Coordinates of C-alpha atoms and ligand atoms in Angstrom, one line a residue:
M1057 CA 8.6 23.5 -1.3
R1058 CA 9.7 21.2 1.6
A1059 CA 10.0 17.5 0.8
A1060 CA 11.5 14.4 2.5
V1061 CA 14.4 13.4 0.2
L1062 CA 16.3 10.1 0.1
H1063 CA 19.9 10.7 -0.9
A1064 CA 21.5 7.4 0.1
F1065 CA 20.4 4.0 1.3
H1066 CA 20.3 3.2 5.0
K1067 CA 20.4 7.0 5.8
P1068 CA 17.6 9.1 7.3
L1069 CA 15.6 11.2 4.9
V1070 CA 16.5 14.9 4.6
V1071 CA 13.7 17.4 4.8
E1072 CA 14.7 20.2 2.5
D1073 CA 13.6 22.7 -0.1
V1074 CA 13.0 21.1 -3.5
D1075 CA 12.2 23.0 -6.7
V1076 CA 9.0 22.2 -8.4
E1077 CA 7.9 23.0 -12.0
S1078 CA 4.4 23.9 -13.1
P1079 CA 2.3 21.0 -14.4
K1080 CA 2.5 20.3 -18.1
A1081 CA -0.1 18.8 -20.4
G1082 CA -2.2 16.2 -18.6
E1083 CA -0.5 16.9 -15.3
V1084 CA -1.8 18.4 -12.0
L1085 CA -0.1 20.2 -9.1
V1086 CA -1.4 18.9 -5.8
R1087 CA -0.9 20.6 -2.4
V1088 CA -0.5 17.5 -0.2
A1089 CA -2.4 17.6 3.0
A1090 CA -1.4 14.2 4.5
S1091 CA 0.6 11.2 3.6
G1092 CA 0.8 7.8 5.2
V1093 CA 4.2 6.2 5.8
C1094 CA 4.4 2.6 4.4
R1095 CA 6.7 -0.3 4.6
S1096 CA 7.4 0.1 0.9
D1097 CA 8.9 3.5 1.6
L1098 CA 11.2 1.7 4.1
H1099 CA 12.1 -0.9 1.5
V1100 CA 13.2 1.9 -0.8
M1101 CA 15.3 3.4 2.0
E1102 CA 17.0 0.1 2.5
G1103 CA 17.7 -0.3 -1.2
E1104 CA 15.4 -3.3 -1.3
S1105 CA 12.9 -2.0 -3.9
P1106 CA 13.1 -2.0 -7.7
V1107 CA 11.8 1.6 -7.7
A1108 CA 14.6 2.8 -5.5
N1109 CA 16.6 5.5 -7.4
P1110 CA 17.9 8.3 -5.1
P1111 CA 17.8 11.2 -5.0
M1112 CA 14.0 10.8 -4.7
V1113 CA 11.1 12.1 -2.7
L1114 CA 9.5 9.3 -0.8
G1115 CA 5.8 8.8 0.0
H1116 CA 3.1 7.1 -2.1
E1117 CA 0.0 7.4 0.2
G1118 CA -1.1 11.0 -0.2
A1119 CA -4.2 13.1 -0.4
G1120 CA -4.5 16.8 -0.9
V1121 CA -6.1 19.6 -2.9
V1122 CA -5.6 20.5 -6.5
E1123 CA -3.5 23.7 -6.7
E1124 CA -3.1 24.0 -10.5
V1125 CA -3.9 22.0 -13.6
G1126 CA -1.9 21.7 -16.7
P1127 CA -3.3 22.1 -20.3
G1128 CA -5.9 19.6 -21.3
V1129 CA -6.8 18.4 -17.7
T1130 CA -10.6 18.0 -17.5
G1131 CA -11.2 15.5 -14.7
V1132 CA -10.1 17.7 -11.8
A1133 CA -10.1 21.5 -11.1
K1134 CA -8.4 23.8 -8.7
G1135 CA -9.7 23.3 -5.1
D1136 CA -10.8 19.6 -5.7
P1137 CA -9.8 17.2 -2.9
V1138 CA -8.0 14.2 -4.3
V1139 CA -6.3 11.0 -3.4
I1140 CA -3.0 10.2 -5.2
A1141 CA -3.3 6.6 -6.4
L1142 CA -0.4 4.1 -6.6
Y1143 CA -0.6 4.3 -10.4
G1144 CA -2.5 5.9 -13.3
P1145 CA -3.5 3.5 -16.0
C1146 CA -2.6 4.7 -19.5
G1147 CA -6.1 3.9 -20.8
A1148 CA -4.8 3.2 -24.3
C1149 CA -2.8 -0.1 -24.2
G1150 CA -4.4 -3.5 -25.0
D1151 CA -4.6 -4.4 -21.3
C1152 CA -6.5 -1.1 -20.4
R1153 CA -8.8 -1.4 -23.4
S1154 CA -9.7 -5.0 -22.5
G1155 CA -10.5 -4.0 -18.9
D1156 CA -7.4 -5.5 -17.3
I1157 CA -6.5 -2.1 -16.0
A1158 CA -4.6 -3.3 -12.9
N1159 CA -2.1 -5.0 -15.2
C1160 CA -1.5 -2.1 -17.6
W1161 CA 2.3 -2.2 -18.2
S1162 CA 2.5 0.4 -20.9
E1163 CA 5.5 2.7 -21.3
S1164 CA 3.6 5.4 -19.4
R1165 CA 3.0 2.9 -16.5
T1166 CA 6.7 2.1 -16.4
H1167 CA 7.6 5.8 -16.3
N1168 CA 5.0 6.2 -13.6
M1169 CA 6.6 3.4 -11.5
Y1170 CA 9.9 5.1 -11.6
G1171 CA 8.5 8.6 -10.9
R1172 CA 8.7 9.9 -14.4
M1173 CA 6.1 11.7 -16.4
N1174 CA 4.8 10.3 -19.8
D1175 CA 7.7 11.9 -21.7
G1176 CA 10.3 10.4 -19.3
S1177 CA 11.1 13.7 -17.5
V1178 CA 10.5 14.8 -13.9
R1179 CA 9.1 18.0 -12.4
L1180 CA 11.2 18.1 -9.2
S1181 CA 14.9 19.2 -8.9
L1182 CA 17.5 19.9 -6.3
A1183 CA 20.2 22.5 -7.4
G1184 CA 19.2 21.8 -11.0
K1185 CA 19.5 18.0 -10.7
P1186 CA 16.4 15.9 -11.3
V1187 CA 14.6 14.3 -8.3
A1188 CA 12.1 11.5 -8.9
P1189 CA 8.9 11.2 -6.8
M1190 CA 8.4 7.7 -5.6
V1191 CA 5.9 5.9 -8.0
G1192 CA 5.0 9.3 -9.4
S1193 CA 3.5 10.3 -6.1
G1194 CA 6.3 11.6 -3.8
S1195 CA 3.6 12.5 -1.2
L1196 CA 6.0 13.2 1.7
A1197 CA 6.2 16.7 0.3
E1198 CA 4.2 19.9 0.4
L1199 CA 3.6 19.7 -3.3
S1200 CA 3.4 16.9 -5.9
V1201 CA 3.0 17.1 -9.7
V1202 CA 1.0 14.1 -10.7
R1203 CA -0.4 12.8 -14.0
E1204 CA -4.2 13.4 -14.0
A1205 CA -4.7 9.6 -14.5
Q1206 CA -3.2 9.0 -11.1
L1207 CA -5.7 11.3 -9.2
I1208 CA -9.0 10.3 -7.8
K1209 CA -11.3 13.1 -6.9
I1210 CA -13.1 12.5 -3.6
D1211 CA -16.0 14.2 -1.7
A1212 CA -15.0 17.1 0.5
D1213 CA -16.6 15.6 3.7
I1214 CA -13.9 12.9 4.0
P1215 CA -10.9 14.1 6.1
L1216 CA -7.8 14.1 3.9
E1217 CA -5.6 12.7 6.8
L1218 CA -7.8 9.5 6.5
A1219 CA -8.5 9.6 2.8
C1220 CA -4.7 9.4 2.1
L1221 CA -4.7 5.8 3.4
A1222 CA -6.6 4.8 0.3
G1223 CA -3.5 5.7 -1.7
C1224 CA -1.8 2.4 -0.7
G1225 CA -2.5 0.6 2.5
V1226 CA -6.2 0.3 2.3
T1227 CA -6.5 -0.4 -1.4
T1228 CA -3.7 -3.0 -1.2
G1229 CA -5.1 -4.8 1.9
M1230 CA -8.8 -4.7 0.9
G1231 CA -7.8 -5.5 -2.8
A1232 CA -5.8 -8.5 -1.7
A1233 CA -9.0 -9.9 0.0
L1234 CA -11.6 -8.7 -2.5
N1235 CA -9.9 -8.5 -5.9
I1236 CA -7.2 -11.2 -5.7
A1237 CA -8.4 -13.9 -3.2
K1238 CA -12.0 -13.1 -3.8
V1239 CA -12.8 -14.1 -0.2
Q1240 CA -16.2 -15.8 0.0
P1241 CA -18.9 -15.5 2.7
D1242 CA -18.6 -17.9 5.6
S1243 CA -15.0 -18.7 4.8
T1244 CA -11.9 -19.0 7.0
V1245 CA -9.0 -16.6 6.7
A1246 CA -5.6 -16.2 8.2
V1247 CA -3.7 -12.9 8.0
I1248 CA 0.0 -13.0 8.9
G1249 CA 1.3 -9.5 9.6
C1250 CA -1.1 -7.0 10.9
G1251 CA 0.4 -3.6 10.0
G1252 CA -1.1 -0.9 7.9
V1253 CA -1.8 -3.3 5.0
G1254 CA -2.6 -6.5 7.0
L1255 CA -5.3 -4.7 9.0
N1256 CA -7.0 -3.9 5.8
V1257 CA -6.9 -7.5 4.6
V1258 CA -8.7 -8.2 7.9
Q1259 CA -11.3 -5.5 7.1
G1260 CA -11.7 -6.7 3.5
A1261 CA -12.3 -10.3 4.7
R1262 CA -14.8 -9.0 7.2
I1263 CA -16.6 -7.0 4.5
A1264 CA -16.6 -10.1 2.3
G1265 CA -18.4 -12.0 5.0
A1266 CA -15.6 -14.4 6.2
S1267 CA -16.8 -16.2 9.4
R1268 CA -13.4 -16.7 10.9
I1269 CA -10.5 -14.3 10.6
I1270 CA -7.3 -15.3 12.4
A1271 CA -4.9 -12.4 12.9
C1272 CA -1.2 -13.3 13.4
D1273 CA 1.5 -10.9 14.5
T1274 CA 4.3 -10.7 17.0
Q1275 CA 2.9 -7.5 18.6
S1276 CA -0.1 -7.7 20.9
A1277 CA -1.1 -4.1 20.2
K1278 CA -1.6 -4.9 16.5
L1279 CA -3.6 -8.0 17.4
D1280 CA -5.8 -5.9 19.6
L1281 CA -6.3 -3.5 16.6
A1282 CA -7.0 -6.4 14.3
S1283 CA -9.7 -7.6 16.7
D1284 CA -11.3 -4.2 16.7
L1285 CA -11.3 -4.3 12.9
G1286 CA -13.0 -7.7 12.6
A1287 CA -10.5 -10.5 13.4
T1288 CA -12.2 -13.3 15.3
D1289 CA -9.0 -14.9 16.6
A1290 CA -5.5 -13.7 17.4
V1291 CA -2.2 -15.6 17.3
Q1292 CA 0.7 -13.9 18.9
V1293 CA 3.7 -15.3 17.1
G1294 CA 7.1 -15.8 18.8
G1295 CA 8.0 -17.1 22.3
G1296 CA 7.6 -20.7 21.0
V1297 CA 4.3 -20.1 19.2
E1298 CA 4.6 -21.4 15.7
V1299 CA 2.2 -19.8 13.3
V1300 CA 1.2 -22.9 11.1
E1301 CA 0.5 -25.0 14.2
A1302 CA -1.4 -22.2 15.9
I1303 CA -3.6 -21.7 12.9
K1304 CA -4.3 -25.4 12.5
A1305 CA -5.1 -25.6 16.2
L1306 CA -8.0 -23.2 15.4
V1307 CA -8.9 -24.6 12.0
P1308 CA -7.6 -28.2 11.8
K1309 CA -8.0 -28.7 8.1
G1310 CA -6.3 -25.4 7.3
V1311 CA -7.9 -22.1 6.3
D1312 CA -9.6 -21.3 3.0
Y1313 CA -7.4 -18.2 2.5
A1314 CA -4.0 -17.2 3.9
F1315 CA -2.3 -13.8 3.4
E1316 CA 1.3 -13.0 3.9
V1317 CA 1.5 -9.3 4.6
I1318 CA 5.2 -8.8 5.6
G1319 CA 7.4 -9.6 2.7
I1320 CA 9.4 -12.5 4.1
P1321 CA 9.6 -15.6 1.8
E1322 CA 9.6 -18.1 4.7
V1323 CA 6.4 -16.5 6.0
V1324 CA 4.9 -16.9 2.5
N1325 CA 5.7 -20.6 2.9
Q1326 CA 4.0 -20.6 6.4
A1327 CA 0.9 -19.0 5.0
F1328 CA 0.8 -21.6 2.2
E1329 CA 1.2 -24.5 4.7
S1330 CA -1.6 -23.2 6.8
T1331 CA -4.3 -23.4 4.0
R1332 CA -6.6 -26.3 3.5
I1333 CA -6.6 -28.5 0.4
G1334 CA -7.9 -26.3 -2.4
G1335 CA -7.1 -23.2 -0.4
T1336 CA -5.6 -20.0 -1.6
T1337 CA -2.5 -18.1 -0.4
V1338 CA -1.9 -14.5 -1.4
M1339 CA 1.6 -12.9 -1.1
V1340 CA 0.8 -9.3 -0.3
G1341 CA 4.1 -8.1 1.3
A1342 CA 6.9 -7.1 -1.1
P1343 CA 9.8 -9.7 -0.9
P1344 CA 13.4 -8.4 -0.9
V1345 CA 15.1 -8.1 -4.3
G1346 CA 17.0 -11.3 -5.0
S1347 CA 15.2 -13.5 -2.5
R1348 CA 13.9 -17.0 -3.3
L1349 CA 10.8 -18.8 -2.2
T1350 CA 10.9 -22.5 -1.3
I1351 CA 7.7 -24.4 -1.0
D1352 CA 6.8 -28.1 -0.8
P1353 CA 5.5 -28.9 -4.3
R1354 CA 3.4 -31.7 -2.8
V1355 CA 1.4 -29.1 -1.0
L1356 CA 0.9 -27.1 -4.2
F1357 CA -0.1 -30.4 -6.0
S1358 CA -3.1 -30.7 -3.7
D1359 CA -5.1 -28.1 -5.6
R1360 CA -3.8 -25.2 -3.5
K1361 CA -3.3 -21.9 -5.2
L1362 CA -0.4 -19.5 -4.5
L1363 CA -1.0 -16.0 -5.8
G1364 CA 1.0 -12.8 -6.0
C1365 CA -0.3 -9.2 -6.2
T1366 CA 1.0 -5.7 -6.5
G1367 CA -1.1 -3.2 -4.7
G1368 CA -4.0 -5.6 -4.2
G1369 CA -4.9 -5.7 -7.9
N1370 CA -6.5 -2.3 -7.4
I1371 CA -8.1 -0.2 -10.1
P1372 CA -7.9 3.3 -8.6
G1373 CA -11.0 4.7 -10.3
R1374 CA -13.1 1.8 -9.0
D1375 CA -11.5 0.9 -5.6
I1376 CA -10.8 4.4 -4.1
P1377 CA -14.4 5.5 -4.5
R1378 CA -15.5 2.1 -3.1
I1379 CA -13.3 2.7 0.0
M1380 CA -14.7 6.2 0.5
N1381 CA -18.3 4.8 0.3
L1382 CA -17.6 2.0 2.7
Y1383 CA -16.0 4.5 5.1
R1384 CA -19.0 6.8 4.9
K1385 CA -21.4 3.9 5.6
G1386 CA -19.4 2.8 8.6
S1387 CA -18.3 -0.5 7.1
L1388 CA -14.7 0.4 6.8
N1389 CA -12.8 1.9 9.7
L1390 CA -10.0 4.4 8.8
E1391 CA -9.6 6.2 12.1
K1392 CA -8.2 3.1 13.9
L1393 CA -5.6 2.7 11.3
V1394 CA -3.8 5.9 12.3
S1395 CA -1.5 5.3 15.2
Q1396 CA 0.2 8.7 15.3
R1397 CA 0.3 11.9 13.4
L1398 CA 3.6 13.8 12.9
P1399 CA 4.8 16.9 11.0
L1400 CA 7.1 16.5 8.0
D1401 CA 10.1 17.5 10.0
R1402 CA 9.7 14.4 12.2
V1403 CA 9.3 12.0 9.3
N1404 CA 12.3 9.9 10.3
E1405 CA 10.5 9.0 13.6
A1406 CA 7.8 7.4 11.5
F1407 CA 10.4 5.1 9.9
E1408 CA 11.9 4.2 13.3
A1409 CA 8.5 3.2 14.5
L1410 CA 8.0 1.1 11.3
Q1411 CA 11.3 -0.6 11.8
R1412 CA 10.3 -1.5 15.4
G1413 CA 7.1 -2.9 13.9
E1414 CA 5.0 -1.3 16.6
L1415 CA 2.4 0.8 14.8
A1416 CA -0.2 0.4 12.1
R1417 CA 0.3 3.7 10.3
T1418 CA 1.9 7.0 10.9
V1419 CA 0.3 9.9 9.0
I1420 CA 2.5 12.9 8.2
E1421 CA 0.5 16.1 8.2
L1422 CA 1.8 18.6 5.7
Ligands
ZN2589 ZN1 2.6 1.4 0.3

């Protein structure tokens, strides 16, 4: 099967034939229909991600149809449409059993993060050498072997090229607003970085009932999109416009919630400085490996909260069906998140666009 493989950092992906084994116990072979291209894929290509381990198949925002199930799989069957989640909880560790599913860090979750199955092996290979799928998904490929726990069955009426966005971007952005910050009705929100994830922080804040949502980005096209998705104000950063000043010009005491959705430590600090006393900052973007964050401890001392999150604290079995229901009701817009659709052979164009920071999401159609 064809897959987009990373062989070396700072090099384009190679679309080539990769061997795939049949699913073993508790595993499922998925025929991928569509996959979003996310900044986290780019972080891996740049060697800036802890999960980077080439050769590997990139992609972690996929949806498709079940092709074959391994022994013991009962939750999905051949022909079912599914979203491949960012992770599959083990269901057995103390965290899972106490309901803290998003923070399951069992051995199986660790294997999952590095693209390995429960037994530590992988199902993909190139000329006999193992190839890991990114976070156990590897959705920039025609086929993916996934643990059953990582799959969420969805209804057949939802287009897979939109449903795939629930794999990462939508769950992460909405989850940051709803699960981590727990945005309250009539509150004020600033979102710094309005790409594929930030736009969903905007949507999450709107769904939570925030009265003021300030979108901040360097690109006017993304600010226009943010307005369409619920932002009430737009700040175009750059050209002498400083983000903290601009936010405080709109909300002088500072906002209740600020989100950093790029992955730059200095921008986390700017988000933090733009909150009011008692306000909450959530770092959503993945910071580079080895970077350090410097904040003014006097600002933290004033009852402010600075929170981190991975994947928006999402619980796939709860949050992906919620996203599908909100989409069906018209509360959540998925169509506008897709800036362009490309075939797998042109996957590197998606990364070039991501690097230029121009687009919300490119969806690769398998
Ligand atoms: Zn992602």
